[in-house]
PDB file of C-alpha atoms in Angstrom:
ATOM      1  CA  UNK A 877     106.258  91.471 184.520  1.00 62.00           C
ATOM      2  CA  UNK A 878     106.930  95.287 185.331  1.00 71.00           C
ATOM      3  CA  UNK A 879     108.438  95.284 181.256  1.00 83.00           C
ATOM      4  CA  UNK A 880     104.832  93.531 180.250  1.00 90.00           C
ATOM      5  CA  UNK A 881     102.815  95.779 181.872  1.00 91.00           C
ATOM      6  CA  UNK A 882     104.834  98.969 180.847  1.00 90.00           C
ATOM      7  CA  UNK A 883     104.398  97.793 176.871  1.00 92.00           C
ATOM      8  CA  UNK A 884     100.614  97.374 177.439  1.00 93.00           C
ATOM      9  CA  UNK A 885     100.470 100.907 178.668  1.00 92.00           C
ATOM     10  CA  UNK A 886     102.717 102.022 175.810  1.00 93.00           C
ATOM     11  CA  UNK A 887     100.340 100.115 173.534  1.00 94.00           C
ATOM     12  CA  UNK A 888      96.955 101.463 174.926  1.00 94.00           C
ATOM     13  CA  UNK A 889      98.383 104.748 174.736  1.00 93.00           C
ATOM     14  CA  UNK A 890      99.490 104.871 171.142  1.00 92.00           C
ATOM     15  CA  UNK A 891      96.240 103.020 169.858  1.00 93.00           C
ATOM     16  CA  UNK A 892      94.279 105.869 172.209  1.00 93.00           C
ATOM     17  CA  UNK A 893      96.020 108.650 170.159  1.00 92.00           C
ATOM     18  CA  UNK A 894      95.438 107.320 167.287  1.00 92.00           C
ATOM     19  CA  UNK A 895      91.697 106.484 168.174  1.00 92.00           C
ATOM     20  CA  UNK A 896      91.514 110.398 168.868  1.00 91.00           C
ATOM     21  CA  UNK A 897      92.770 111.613 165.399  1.00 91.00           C
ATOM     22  CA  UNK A 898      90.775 108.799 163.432  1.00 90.00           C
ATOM     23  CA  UNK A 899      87.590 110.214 165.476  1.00 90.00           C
ATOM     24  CA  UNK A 900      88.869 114.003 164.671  1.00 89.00           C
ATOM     25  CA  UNK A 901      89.301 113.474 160.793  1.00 86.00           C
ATOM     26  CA  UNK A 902      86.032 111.357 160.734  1.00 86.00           C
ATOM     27  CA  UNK A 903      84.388 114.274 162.299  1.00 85.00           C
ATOM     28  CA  UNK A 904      85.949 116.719 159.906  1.00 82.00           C
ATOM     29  CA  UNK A 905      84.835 114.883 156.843  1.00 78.00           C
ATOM     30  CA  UNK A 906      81.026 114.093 158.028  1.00 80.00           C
ATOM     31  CA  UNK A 907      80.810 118.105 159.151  1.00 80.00           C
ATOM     32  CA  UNK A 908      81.686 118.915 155.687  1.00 75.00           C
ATOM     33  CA  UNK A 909      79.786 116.406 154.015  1.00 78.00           C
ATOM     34  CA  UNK A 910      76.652 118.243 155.547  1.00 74.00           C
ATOM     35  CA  UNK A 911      77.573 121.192 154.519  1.00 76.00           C
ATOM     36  CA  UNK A 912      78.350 120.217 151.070  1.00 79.00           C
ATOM     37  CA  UNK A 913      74.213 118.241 150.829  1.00 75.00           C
ATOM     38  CA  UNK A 914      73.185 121.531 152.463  1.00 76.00           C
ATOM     39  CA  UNK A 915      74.703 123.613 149.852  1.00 76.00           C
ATOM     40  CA  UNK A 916      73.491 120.935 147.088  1.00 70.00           C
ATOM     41  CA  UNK A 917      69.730 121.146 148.597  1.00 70.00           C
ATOM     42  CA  UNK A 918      69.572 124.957 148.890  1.00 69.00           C
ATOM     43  CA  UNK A 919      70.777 124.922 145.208  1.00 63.00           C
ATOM     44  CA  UNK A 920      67.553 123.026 144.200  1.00 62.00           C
ATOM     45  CA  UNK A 921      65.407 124.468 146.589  1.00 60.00           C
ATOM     46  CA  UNK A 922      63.943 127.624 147.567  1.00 54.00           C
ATOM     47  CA  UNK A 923      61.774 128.587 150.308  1.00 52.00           C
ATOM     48  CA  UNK A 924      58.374 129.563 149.449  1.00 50.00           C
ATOM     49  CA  UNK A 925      56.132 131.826 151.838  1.00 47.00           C
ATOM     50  CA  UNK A 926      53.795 132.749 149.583  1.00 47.00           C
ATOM     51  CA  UNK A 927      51.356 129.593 151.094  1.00 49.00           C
ATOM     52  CA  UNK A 928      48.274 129.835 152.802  1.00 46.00           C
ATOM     53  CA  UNK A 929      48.225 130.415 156.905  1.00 45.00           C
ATOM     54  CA  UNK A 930      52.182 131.647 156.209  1.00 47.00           C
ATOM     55  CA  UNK A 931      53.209 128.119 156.297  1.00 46.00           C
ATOM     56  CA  UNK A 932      56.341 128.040 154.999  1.00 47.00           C
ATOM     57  CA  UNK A 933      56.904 125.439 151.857  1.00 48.00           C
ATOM     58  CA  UNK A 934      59.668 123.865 149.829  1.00 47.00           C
ATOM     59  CA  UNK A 935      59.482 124.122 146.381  1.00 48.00           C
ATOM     60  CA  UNK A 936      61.982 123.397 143.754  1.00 46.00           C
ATOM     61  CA  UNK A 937      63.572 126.343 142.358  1.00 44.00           C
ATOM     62  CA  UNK A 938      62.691 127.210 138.424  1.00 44.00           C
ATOM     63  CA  UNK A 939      65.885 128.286 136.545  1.00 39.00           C
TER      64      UNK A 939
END
């Protein structure tokens, strides 16, 4: 029983650590997937503050 018990914790352990890094990297890549749209979207877009009441507008960026 004691040997059962001690390869469950062993088991929870090692699927916890690896739980952690999966979470890490998936964190890593959807941090710099945002980035990466934000840098896309500010690309294509500009802001403009030239509207009425100083509302502040998107517009798409003439090139």
């Amino acid at each position: 029983m004691e040997n059962n018990f001690s390869q469950r914790i062993e088991e929870y352990i090692i699927s916890r650590v690896i739980f952690d890094e999966v979470s890490k990297e998936l964190k890593s890549c959807l941090k710099k997937t945002n980035r990466e749209i934000l840098r896309e979207y500010g690309n294509r877009y500009r802001l403009d503050k030239t509207e009425e009441k100083g509302s502040i507008k998107l517009s798409e960026e003439l090139n």
